[in-house]
Amino acid sequence: MTLVTLCPGCGTTFRVNAAQLQIQSGDVRCGHCQRVFNGFATLITVNESDIEYPSRINDRPQSIQETEASSECHAATASLNNEMERSFSSDWNREAIETTDHLFDEEPPRQSNGLWGLSSVLLLLLLMGQIAHTYRTELTIIAPEIRPYLEQYCALIACTVPYPQDIKQLGIESSDLRRNLDRQPEVTTMVAAVRNHASFPQALPALQLSLLDVHDQLIASRIFTAQEYLQEEDKALPFIGPQHEIEIRLDFDSSHLNAVGYRLHLLYL
């Protein structure tokens, strides 16, 4: 059996095979009229014997002269048939091959490398911006010199760059609870020194003061913010510098308390 398809434009028939049609989902181009059509739509199968060639002359008893003439005719007819068959088959296959060649020469449009590169750069910048925003505090620990740039970035999008808060690297170096019984017996003063042992600046911590009685039982407790315990000259200080100490002073009324001891803790709220 032979696969045959028909051009709907000019009526030219082509011998094809399944592999040629499947490459482009059946789309082919006619080698005569250049029309593109779907080869599956007009595809049929025929027997090789159904292809009409010039009929051969039947042998029959004749005289010697007739037999010789018939033999010459048969030879000429066979030669003509073979030539037509070769020509017909060659033309058929050439048209089919030409059809697929013309179709496959058409390459799909390629994406612009420049546009793709620009998109990649924009996506990379967006990713870097998201990382910088999410880990902006951690980045200042790794590279403290980039804090001014991060603060400028946050000024544009209304955010802040918080200082690190590693409470384990803060320590109370000294503390004392004092009373001036002669001048102000009702006022108690807490003084202390807090040191930042880290290699980077840290946010100012809160301070929890607990007062104890003679039995070491809790009498009262309160948490003070940095603005409450800092000295006047230090109230504008936004952080504790690396390997730096700050002085703490708290004055409070303890006239109604009989405190003889205290505990002092640093914490981040």
C-alpha positions as protocol buffer text, in pm:
chain_id: "A"
residue {
  index: 1
  type: MET
  ca { x: 0 y: 0 z: 0 }
}
residue {
  index: 2
  type: THR
  ca { x: 115 y: 356 z: -78 }
}
residue {
  index: 3
  type: LEU
  ca { x: 24 y: 677 z: 107 }
}
residue {
  index: 4
  type: VAL
  ca { x: -99 y: 955 z: -122 }
}
residue {
  index: 5
  type: THR
  ca { x: -208 y: 1311 z: -39 }
}
residue {
  index: 6
  type: LEU
  ca { x: -371 y: 1570 z: -263 }
}
residue {
  index: 7
  type: CYS
  ca { x: -300 y: 1947 z: -276 }
}
residue {
  index: 8
  type: PRO
  ca { x: -638 y: 2127 z: -247 }
}
residue {
  index: 9
  type: GLY
  ca { x: -494 y: 2424 z: -436 }
}
residue {
  index: 10
  type: CYS
  ca { x: -376 y: 2277 z: -763 }
}
residue {
  index: 11
  type: GLY
  ca { x: -480 y: 1912 z: -737 }
}
residue {
  index: 12
  type: THR
  ca { x: -125 y: 1777 z: -751 }
}
residue {
  index: 13
  type: THR
  ca { x: -84 y: 1437 z: -585 }
}
residue {
  index: 14
  type: PHE
  ca { x: 217 y: 1340 z: -379 }
}
residue {
  index: 15
  type: ARG
  ca { x: 350 y: 1014 z: -249 }
}
residue {
  index: 16
  type: VAL
  ca { x: 432 y: 1064 z: 123 }
}
residue {
  index: 17
  type: ASN
  ca { x: 521 y: 861 z: 431 }
}
residue {
  index: 18
  type: ALA
  ca { x: 399 y: 884 z: 789 }
}
residue {
  index: 19
  type: ALA
  ca { x: 731 y: 1008 z: 927 }
}
residue {
  index: 20
  type: GLN
  ca { x: 728 y: 1313 z: 697 }
}
residue {
  index: 21
  type: LEU
  ca { x: 375 y: 1410 z: 798 }
}
residue {
  index: 22
  type: GLN
  ca { x: 421 y: 1363 z: 1173 }
}
residue {
  index: 23
  type: ILE
  ca { x: 718 y: 1602 z: 1196 }
}
residue {
  index: 24
  type: GLN
  ca { x: 499 y: 1912 z: 1151 }
}
residue {
  index: 25
  type: SER
  ca { x: 166 y: 1760 z: 1259 }
}
residue {
  index: 26
  type: GLY
  ca { x: 78 y: 1700 z: 894 }
}
residue {
  index: 27
  type: ASP
  ca { x: 145 y: 2052 z: 761 }
}
residue {
  index: 28
  type: VAL
  ca { x: 319 y: 2047 z: 419 }
}
residue {
  index: 29
  type: ARG
  ca { x: 379 y: 2292 z: 133 }
}
residue {
  index: 30
  type: CYS
  ca { x: 289 y: 2210 z: -227 }
}
residue {
  index: 31
  type: GLY
  ca { x: 592 y: 2212 z: -455 }
}
residue {
  index: 32
  type: HIS
  ca { x: 381 y: 2345 z: -746 }
}
residue {
  index: 33
  type: CYS
  ca { x: 154 y: 2619 z: -608 }
}
residue {
  index: 34
  type: GLN
  ca { x: 340 y: 2674 z: -275 }
}
residue {
  index: 35
  type: ARG
  ca { x: 20 y: 2634 z: -77 }
}
residue {
  index: 36
  type: VAL
  ca { x: 54 y: 2503 z: 279 }
}
residue {
  index: 37
  type: PHE
  ca { x: -207 y: 2243 z: 368 }
}
residue {
  index: 38
  type: ASN
  ca { x: -258 y: 1956 z: 609 }
}
residue {
  index: 39
  type: GLY
  ca { x: -152 y: 1633 z: 443 }
}
residue {
  index: 40
  type: PHE
  ca { x: -357 y: 1423 z: 682 }
}
residue {
  index: 41
  type: ALA
  ca { x: -680 y: 1589 z: 564 }
}
residue {
  index: 42
  type: THR
  ca { x: -649 y: 1449 z: 208 }
}
residue {
  index: 43
  type: LEU
  ca { x: -447 y: 1137 z: 288 }
}
residue {
  index: 44
  type: ILE
  ca { x: -549 y: 807 z: 130 }
}
residue {
  index: 45
  type: THR
  ca { x: -385 y: 471 z: 73 }
}
residue {
  index: 46
  type: VAL
  ca { x: -375 y: 302 z: -269 }
}
residue {
  index: 47
  type: ASN
  ca { x: -235 y: -19 z: -405 }
}
residue {
  index: 48
  type: GLU
  ca { x: 78 y: 15 z: -611 }
}
residue {
  index: 49
  type: SER
  ca { x: -103 y: -185 z: -879 }
}
residue {
  index: 50
  type: ASP
  ca { x: -382 y: 78 z: -891 }
}
residue {
  index: 51
  type: ILE
  ca { x: -147 y: 338 z: -1034 }
}
residue {
  index: 52
  type: GLU
  ca { x: -228 y: 350 z: -1401 }
}
residue {
  index: 53
  type: TYR
  ca { x: 52 y: 296 z: -1646 }
}
residue {
  index: 54
  type: PRO
  ca { x: 22 y: 247 z: -2025 }
}
residue {
  index: 55
  type: SER
  ca { x: -129 y: -99 z: -2074 }
}
residue {
  index: 56
  type: ARG
  ca { x: 88 y: -375 z: -2201 }
}
residue {
  index: 57
  type: ILE
  ca { x: 7 y: -557 z: -2530 }
}
residue {
  index: 58
  type: ASN
  ca { x: -108 y: -914 z: -2469 }
}
residue {
  index: 59
  type: ASP
  ca { x: 84 y: -1190 z: -2642 }
}
residue {
  index: 60
  type: ARG
  ca { x: -117 y: -1400 z: -2887 }
}
residue {
  index: 61
  type: PRO
  ca { x: -26 y: -1649 z: -3161 }
}
residue {
  index: 62
  type: GLN
  ca { x: 79 y: -1470 z: -3474 }
}
residue {
  index: 63
  type: SER
  ca { x: 284 y: -1523 z: -3777 }
}
residue {
  index: 64
  type: ILE
  ca { x: 657 y: -1499 z: -3751 }
}
residue {
  index: 65
  type: GLN
  ca { x: 645 y: -1141 z: -3880 }
}
residue {
  index: 66
  type: GLU
  ca { x: 367 y: -1048 z: -3639 }
}
residue {
  index: 67
  type: THR
  ca { x: 549 y: -1221 z: -3350 }
}
residue {
  index: 68
  type: GLU
  ca { x: 866 y: -1029 z: -3422 }
}
residue {
  index: 69
  type: ALA
  ca { x: 672 y: -704 z: -3452 }
}
residue {
  index: 70
  type: SER
  ca { x: 485 y: -786 z: -3132 }
}
residue {
  index: 71
  type: SER
  ca { x: 812 y: -861 z: -2953 }
}
residue {
  index: 72
  type: GLU
  ca { x: 953 y: -529 z: -3065 }
}
residue {
  index: 73
  type: CYS
  ca { x: 633 y: -358 z: -2951 }
}
residue {
  index: 74
  type: HIS
  ca { x: 644 y: -536 z: -2614 }
}
residue {
  index: 75
  type: ALA
  ca { x: 1005 y: -433 z: -2568 }
}
residue {
  index: 76
  type: ALA
  ca { x: 928 y: -73 z: -2656 }
}
residue {
  index: 77
  type: THR
  ca { x: 620 y: -72 z: -2432 }
}
residue {
  index: 78
  type: ALA
  ca { x: 810 y: -224 z: -2138 }
}
residue {
  index: 79
  type: SER
  ca { x: 1086 y: 28 z: -2181 }
}
residue {
  index: 80
  type: LEU
  ca { x: 831 y: 310 z: -2195 }
}
residue {
  index: 81
  type: ASN
  ca { x: 647 y: 176 z: -1890 }
}
residue {
  index: 82
  type: ASN
  ca { x: 969 y: 149 z: -1688 }
}
residue {
  index: 83
  type: GLU
  ca { x: 1074 y: 501 z: -1789 }
}
residue {
  index: 84
  type: MET
  ca { x: 734 y: 646 z: -1698 }
}
residue {
  index: 85
  type: GLU
  ca { x: 728 y: 458 z: -1370 }
}
residue {
  index: 86
  type: ARG
  ca { x: 1076 y: 586 z: -1277 }
}
residue {
  index: 87
  type: SER
  ca { x: 984 y: 939 z: -1382 }
}
residue {
  index: 88
  type: PHE
  ca { x: 650 y: 930 z: -1203 }
}
residue {
  index: 89
  type: SER
  ca { x: 801 y: 784 z: -884 }
}
residue {
  index: 90
  type: SER
  ca { x: 1093 y: 1028 z: -894 }
}
residue {
  index: 91
  type: ASP
  ca { x: 865 y: 1329 z: -945 }
}
residue {
  index: 92
  type: TRP
  ca { x: 634 y: 1212 z: -671 }
}
residue {
  index: 93
  type: ASN
  ca { x: 907 y: 1168 z: -413 }
}
residue {
  index: 94
  type: ARG
  ca { x: 1080 y: 1488 z: -521 }
}
residue {
  index: 95
  type: GLU
  ca { x: 760 y: 1686 z: -469 }
}
residue {
  index: 96
  type: ALA
  ca { x: 705 y: 1533 z: -127 }
}
residue {
  index: 97
  type: ILE
  ca { x: 1063 y: 1596 z: -20 }
}
residue {
  index: 98
  type: GLU
  ca { x: 1049 y: 1949 z: -159 }
}
residue {
  index: 99
  type: THR
  ca { x: 734 y: 2008 z: 39 }
}
residue {
  index: 100
  type: THR
  ca { x: 886 y: 1906 z: 371 }
}
residue {
  index: 101
  type: ASP
  ca { x: 1214 y: 2083 z: 297 }
}
residue {
  index: 102
  type: HIS
  ca { x: 1036 y: 2414 z: 232 }
}
residue {
  index: 103
  type: LEU
  ca { x: 834 y: 2375 z: 549 }
}
residue {
  index: 104
  type: PHE
  ca { x: 1125 y: 2288 z: 775 }
}
residue {
  index: 105
  type: ASP
  ca { x: 1334 y: 2576 z: 647 }
}
residue {
  index: 106
  type: GLU
  ca { x: 1103 y: 2811 z: 833 }
}
residue {
  index: 107
  type: GLU
  ca { x: 1261 y: 2848 z: 1178 }
}
residue {
  index: 108
  type: PRO
  ca { x: 1053 y: 2965 z: 1474 }
}
residue {
  index: 109
  type: PRO
  ca { x: 1128 y: 3316 z: 1594 }
}
residue {
  index: 110
  type: ARG
  ca { x: 1396 y: 3333 z: 1864 }
}
residue {
  index: 111
  type: GLN
  ca { x: 1359 y: 3526 z: 2187 }
}
residue {
  index: 112
  type: SER
  ca { x: 1562 y: 3839 z: 2219 }
}
residue {
  index: 113
  type: ASN
  ca { x: 1876 y: 3773 z: 2423 }
}
residue {
  index: 114
  type: GLY
  ca { x: 1888 y: 4136 z: 2526 }
}
residue {
  index: 115
  type: LEU
  ca { x: 1534 y: 4131 z: 2671 }
}
residue {
  index: 116
  type: TRP
  ca { x: 1603 y: 3805 z: 2854 }
}
residue {
  index: 117
  type: GLY
  ca { x: 1925 y: 3946 z: 3001 }
}
residue {
  index: 118
  type: LEU
  ca { x: 1750 y: 4262 z: 3119 }
}
residue {
  index: 119
  type: SER
  ca { x: 1475 y: 4058 z: 3283 }
}
residue {
  index: 120
  type: SER
  ca { x: 1734 y: 3845 z: 3462 }
}
residue {
  index: 121
  type: VAL
  ca { x: 1913 y: 4153 z: 3596 }
}
residue {
  index: 122
  type: LEU
  ca { x: 1587 y: 4305 z: 3722 }
}
residue {
  index: 123
  type: LEU
  ca { x: 1489 y: 3981 z: 3895 }
}
residue {
  index: 124
  type: LEU
  ca { x: 1834 y: 3958 z: 4056 }
}
residue {
  index: 125
  type: LEU
  ca { x: 1808 y: 4316 z: 4185 }
}
residue {
  index: 126
  type: LEU
  ca { x: 1461 y: 4246 z: 4323 }
}
residue {
  index: 127
  type: LEU
  ca { x: 1588 y: 3934 z: 4501 }
}
residue {
  index: 128
  type: MET
  ca { x: 1883 y: 4124 z: 4649 }
}
residue {
  index: 129
  type: GLY
  ca { x: 1645 y: 4397 z: 4770 }
}
residue {
  index: 130
  type: GLN
  ca { x: 1424 y: 4142 z: 4944 }
}
residue {
  index: 131
  type: ILE
  ca { x: 1724 y: 3978 z: 5112 }
}
residue {
  index: 132
  type: ALA
  ca { x: 1860 y: 4316 z: 5224 }
}
residue {
  index: 133
  type: HIS
  ca { x: 1521 y: 4415 z: 5368 }
}
residue {
  index: 134
  type: THR
  ca { x: 1463 y: 4087 z: 5553 }
}
residue {
  index: 135
  type: TYR
  ca { x: 1814 y: 4051 z: 5695 }
}
residue {
  index: 136
  type: ARG
  ca { x: 1910 y: 4418 z: 5725 }
}
residue {
  index: 137
  type: THR
  ca { x: 2000 y: 4389 z: 6095 }
}
residue {
  index: 138
  type: GLU
  ca { x: 2211 y: 4077 z: 6039 }
}
residue {
  index: 139
  type: LEU
  ca { x: 2389 y: 4249 z: 5751 }
}
residue {
  index: 140
  type: THR
  ca { x: 2498 y: 4533 z: 5980 }
}
residue {
  index: 141
  type: ILE
  ca { x: 2661 y: 4275 z: 6207 }
}
residue {
  index: 142
  type: ILE
  ca { x: 2855 y: 4120 z: 5919 }
}
residue {
  index: 143
  type: ALA
  ca { x: 2946 y: 4454 z: 5759 }
}
residue {
  index: 144
  type: PRO
  ca { x: 2881 y: 4751 z: 5994 }
}
residue {
  index: 145
  type: GLU
  ca { x: 2997 y: 4997 z: 5726 }
}
residue {
  index: 146
  type: ILE
  ca { x: 2685 y: 4933 z: 5514 }
}
residue {
  index: 147
  type: ARG
  ca { x: 2443 y: 5063 z: 5781 }
}
residue {
  index: 148
  type: PRO
  ca { x: 2428 y: 5417 z: 5629 }
}
residue {
  index: 149
  type: TYR
  ca { x: 2327 y: 5270 z: 5292 }
}
residue {
  index: 150
  type: LEU
  ca { x: 2062 y: 5048 z: 5449 }
}
residue {
  index: 151
  type: GLU
  ca { x: 1924 y: 5347 z: 5640 }
}
residue {
  index: 152
  type: GLN
  ca { x: 1900 y: 5544 z: 5314 }
}
residue {
  index: 153
  type: TYR
  ca { x: 1719 y: 5249 z: 5156 }
}
residue {
  index: 154
  type: CYS
  ca { x: 1475 y: 5229 z: 5449 }
}
residue {
  index: 155
  type: ALA
  ca { x: 1412 y: 5604 z: 5428 }
}
residue {
  index: 156
  type: LEU
  ca { x: 1266 y: 5544 z: 5081 }
}
residue {
  index: 157
  type: ILE
  ca { x: 1028 y: 5267 z: 5186 }
}
residue {
  index: 158
  type: ALA
  ca { x: 947 y: 5390 z: 5541 }
}
residue {
  index: 159
  type: CYS
  ca { x: 1126 y: 5122 z: 5743 }
}
residue {
  index: 160
  type: THR
  ca { x: 1403 y: 5122 z: 6002 }
}
residue {
  index: 161
  type: VAL
  ca { x: 1730 y: 4935 z: 6052 }
}
residue {
  index: 162
  type: PRO
  ca { x: 1710 y: 4798 z: 6407 }
}
residue {
  index: 163
  type: TYR
  ca { x: 2026 y: 4749 z: 6609 }
}
residue {
  index: 164
  type: PRO
  ca { x: 2115 y: 4391 z: 6707 }
}
residue {
  index: 165
  type: GLN
  ca { x: 1977 y: 4255 z: 7034 }
}
residue {
  index: 166
  type: ASP
  ca { x: 2206 y: 3984 z: 7172 }
}
residue {
  index: 167
  type: ILE
  ca { x: 2132 y: 3994 z: 7543 }
}
residue {
  index: 168
  type: LYS
  ca { x: 2402 y: 3733 z: 7617 }
}
residue {
  index: 169
  type: GLN
  ca { x: 2672 y: 3980 z: 7515 }
}
residue {
  index: 170
  type: LEU
  ca { x: 2551 y: 4249 z: 7757 }
}
residue {
  index: 171
  type: GLY
  ca { x: 2665 y: 4244 z: 8116 }
}
residue {
  index: 172
  type: ILE
  ca { x: 2618 y: 4442 z: 8439 }
}
residue {
  index: 173
  type: GLU
  ca { x: 2969 y: 4531 z: 8542 }
}
residue {
  index: 174
  type: SER
  ca { x: 2875 y: 4694 z: 8873 }
}
residue {
  index: 175
  type: SER
  ca { x: 2562 y: 4804 z: 9064 }
}
residue {
  index: 176
  type: ASP
  ca { x: 2468 y: 4961 z: 9397 }
}
residue {
  index: 177
  type: LEU
  ca { x: 2150 y: 5057 z: 9582 }
}
residue {
  index: 178
  type: ARG
  ca { x: 2200 y: 5374 z: 9787 }
}
residue {
  index: 179
  type: ARG
  ca { x: 2004 y: 5588 z: 10032 }
}
residue {
  index: 180
  type: ASN
  ca { x: 2078 y: 5938 z: 10156 }
}
residue {
  index: 181
  type: LEU
  ca { x: 1923 y: 5906 z: 10501 }
}
residue {
  index: 182
  type: ASP
  ca { x: 2037 y: 6254 z: 10607 }
}
residue {
  index: 183
  type: ARG
  ca { x: 1903 y: 6460 z: 10316 }
}
residue {
  index: 184
  type: GLN
  ca { x: 1638 y: 6251 z: 10138 }
}
residue {
  index: 185
  type: PRO
  ca { x: 1559 y: 5935 z: 10334 }
}
residue {
  index: 186
  type: GLU
  ca { x: 1255 y: 5856 z: 10119 }
}
residue {
  index: 187
  type: VAL
  ca { x: 1460 y: 5845 z: 9795 }
}
residue {
  index: 188
  type: THR
  ca { x: 1656 y: 5539 z: 9691 }
}
residue {
  index: 189
  type: THR
  ca { x: 1910 y: 5554 z: 9408 }
}
residue {
  index: 190
  type: MET
  ca { x: 2020 y: 5265 z: 9192 }
}
residue {
  index: 191
  type: VAL
  ca { x: 2348 y: 5309 z: 9005 }
}
residue {
  index: 192
  type: ALA
  ca { x: 2499 y: 5054 z: 8766 }
}
residue {
  index: 193
  type: ALA
  ca { x: 2734 y: 5013 z: 8469 }
}
residue {
  index: 194
  type: VAL
  ca { x: 2625 y: 4807 z: 8167 }
}
residue {
  index: 195
  type: ARG
  ca { x: 2884 y: 4688 z: 7915 }
}
residue {
  index: 196
  type: ASN
  ca { x: 2843 y: 4565 z: 7557 }
}
residue {
  index: 197
  type: HIS
  ca { x: 3093 y: 4281 z: 7503 }
}
residue {
  index: 198
  type: ALA
  ca { x: 3001 y: 4236 z: 7136 }
}
residue {
  index: 199
  type: SER
  ca { x: 3211 y: 4357 z: 6842 }
}
residue {
  index: 200
  type: PHE
  ca { x: 2911 y: 4544 z: 6702 }
}
residue {
  index: 201
  type: PRO
  ca { x: 2675 y: 4809 z: 6845 }
}
residue {
  index: 202
  type: GLN
  ca { x: 2363 y: 4686 z: 7022 }
}
residue {
  index: 203
  type: ALA
  ca { x: 2024 y: 4830 z: 7103 }
}
residue {
  index: 204
  type: LEU
  ca { x: 1978 y: 4972 z: 7453 }
}
residue {
  index: 205
  type: PRO
  ca { x: 1819 y: 4710 z: 7678 }
}
residue {
  index: 206
  type: ALA
  ca { x: 1540 y: 4749 z: 7932 }
}
residue {
  index: 207
  type: LEU
  ca { x: 1625 y: 4713 z: 8301 }
}
residue {
  index: 208
  type: GLN
  ca { x: 1420 y: 4511 z: 8552 }
}
residue {
  index: 209
  type: LEU
  ca { x: 1470 y: 4608 z: 8918 }
}
residue {
  index: 210
  type: SER
  ca { x: 1334 y: 4377 z: 9189 }
}
residue {
  index: 211
  type: LEU
  ca { x: 1337 y: 4481 z: 9558 }
}
residue {
  index: 212
  type: LEU
  ca { x: 1372 y: 4216 z: 9830 }
}
residue {
  index: 213
  type: ASP
  ca { x: 1301 y: 4208 z: 10203 }
}
residue {
  index: 214
  type: VAL
  ca { x: 1521 y: 4068 z: 10483 }
}
residue {
  index: 215
  type: HIS
  ca { x: 1403 y: 3717 z: 10393 }
}
residue {
  index: 216
  type: ASP
  ca { x: 1505 y: 3763 z: 10029 }
}
residue {
  index: 217
  type: GLN
  ca { x: 1138 y: 3769 z: 9927 }
}
residue {
  index: 218
  type: LEU
  ca { x: 1014 y: 3989 z: 9646 }
}
residue {
  index: 219
  type: ILE
  ca { x: 856 y: 4315 z: 9763 }
}
residue {
  index: 220
  type: ALA
  ca { x: 823 y: 4505 z: 9434 }
}
residue {
  index: 221
  type: SER
  ca { x: 944 y: 4485 z: 9075 }
}
residue {
  index: 222
  type: ARG
  ca { x: 948 y: 4728 z: 8785 }
}
residue {
  index: 223
  type: ILE
  ca { x: 1090 y: 4747 z: 8432 }
}
residue {
  index: 224
  type: PHE
  ca { x: 1261 y: 5069 z: 8324 }
}
residue {
  index: 225
  type: THR
  ca { x: 1327 y: 5174 z: 7965 }
}
residue {
  index: 226
  type: ALA
  ca { x: 1646 y: 5336 z: 7841 }
}
residue {
  index: 227
  type: GLN
  ca { x: 1491 y: 5683 z: 7851 }
}
residue {
  index: 228
  type: GLU
  ca { x: 1417 y: 5631 z: 8222 }
}
residue {
  index: 229
  type: TYR
  ca { x: 1757 y: 5509 z: 8337 }
}
residue {
  index: 230
  type: LEU
  ca { x: 1999 y: 5700 z: 8110 }
}
residue {
  index: 231
  type: GLN
  ca { x: 2183 y: 6006 z: 8234 }
}
residue {
  index: 232
  type: GLU
  ca { x: 2071 y: 6336 z: 8081 }
}
residue {
  index: 233
  type: GLU
  ca { x: 2379 y: 6358 z: 7862 }
}
residue {
  index: 234
  type: ASP
  ca { x: 2315 y: 6008 z: 7727 }
}
residue {
  index: 235
  type: LYS
  ca { x: 1941 y: 6026 z: 7652 }
}
residue {
  index: 236
  type: ALA
  ca { x: 2001 y: 6084 z: 7281 }
}
residue {
  index: 237
  type: LEU
  ca { x: 2219 y: 5771 z: 7262 }
}
residue {
  index: 238
  type: PRO
  ca { x: 2049 y: 5516 z: 7028 }
}
residue {
  index: 239
  type: PHE
  ca { x: 2277 y: 5220 z: 7108 }
}
residue {
  index: 240
  type: ILE
  ca { x: 2565 y: 5086 z: 7313 }
}
residue {
  index: 241
  type: GLY
  ca { x: 2884 y: 5084 z: 7111 }
}
residue {
  index: 242
  type: PRO
  ca { x: 3100 y: 4771 z: 7080 }
}
residue {
  index: 243
  type: GLN
  ca { x: 3315 y: 4711 z: 7390 }
}
residue {
  index: 244
  type: HIS
  ca { x: 3157 y: 5015 z: 7551 }
}
residue {
  index: 245
  type: GLU
  ca { x: 2993 y: 5090 z: 7887 }
}
residue {
  index: 246
  type: ILE
  ca { x: 2698 y: 5313 z: 7983 }
}
residue {
  index: 247
  type: GLU
  ca { x: 2614 y: 5449 z: 8328 }
}
residue {
  index: 248
  type: ILE
  ca { x: 2267 y: 5385 z: 8475 }
}
residue {
  index: 249
  type: ARG
  ca { x: 2103 y: 5592 z: 8750 }
}
residue {
  index: 250
  type: LEU
  ca { x: 1752 y: 5539 z: 8892 }
}
residue {
  index: 251
  type: ASP
  ca { x: 1593 y: 5750 z: 9166 }
}
residue {
  index: 252
  type: PHE
  ca { x: 1266 y: 5620 z: 9314 }
}
residue {
  index: 253
  type: ASP
  ca { x: 1054 y: 5661 z: 9628 }
}
residue {
  index: 254
  type: SER
  ca { x: 1101 y: 5369 z: 9866 }
}
residue {
  index: 255
  type: SER
  ca { x: 957 y: 5527 z: 10183 }
}
residue {
  index: 256
  type: HIS
  ca { x: 675 y: 5274 z: 10203 }
}
residue {
  index: 257
  type: LEU
  ca { x: 906 y: 4983 z: 10124 }
}
residue {
  index: 258
  type: ASN
  ca { x: 1133 y: 4809 z: 10365 }
}
residue {
  index: 259
  type: ALA
  ca { x: 1377 y: 4682 z: 10103 }
}
residue {
  index: 260
  type: VAL
  ca { x: 1715 y: 4558 z: 10209 }
}
residue {
  index: 261
  type: GLY
  ca { x: 1818 y: 4378 z: 9888 }
}
residue {
  index: 262
  type: TYR
  ca { x: 1762 y: 4386 z: 9514 }
}
residue {
  index: 263
  type: ARG
  ca { x: 1807 y: 4202 z: 9184 }
}
residue {
  index: 264
  type: LEU
  ca { x: 1892 y: 4363 z: 8851 }
}
residue {
  index: 265
  type: HIS
  ca { x: 1829 y: 4205 z: 8510 }
}
residue {
  index: 266
  type: LEU
  ca { x: 1879 y: 4322 z: 8154 }
}
residue {
  index: 267
  type: LEU
  ca { x: 1624 y: 4225 z: 7889 }
}
residue {
  index: 268
  type: TYR
  ca { x: 1489 y: 4319 z: 7548 }
}
residue {
  index: 269
  type: LEU
  ca { x: 1118 y: 4382 z: 7526 }
}
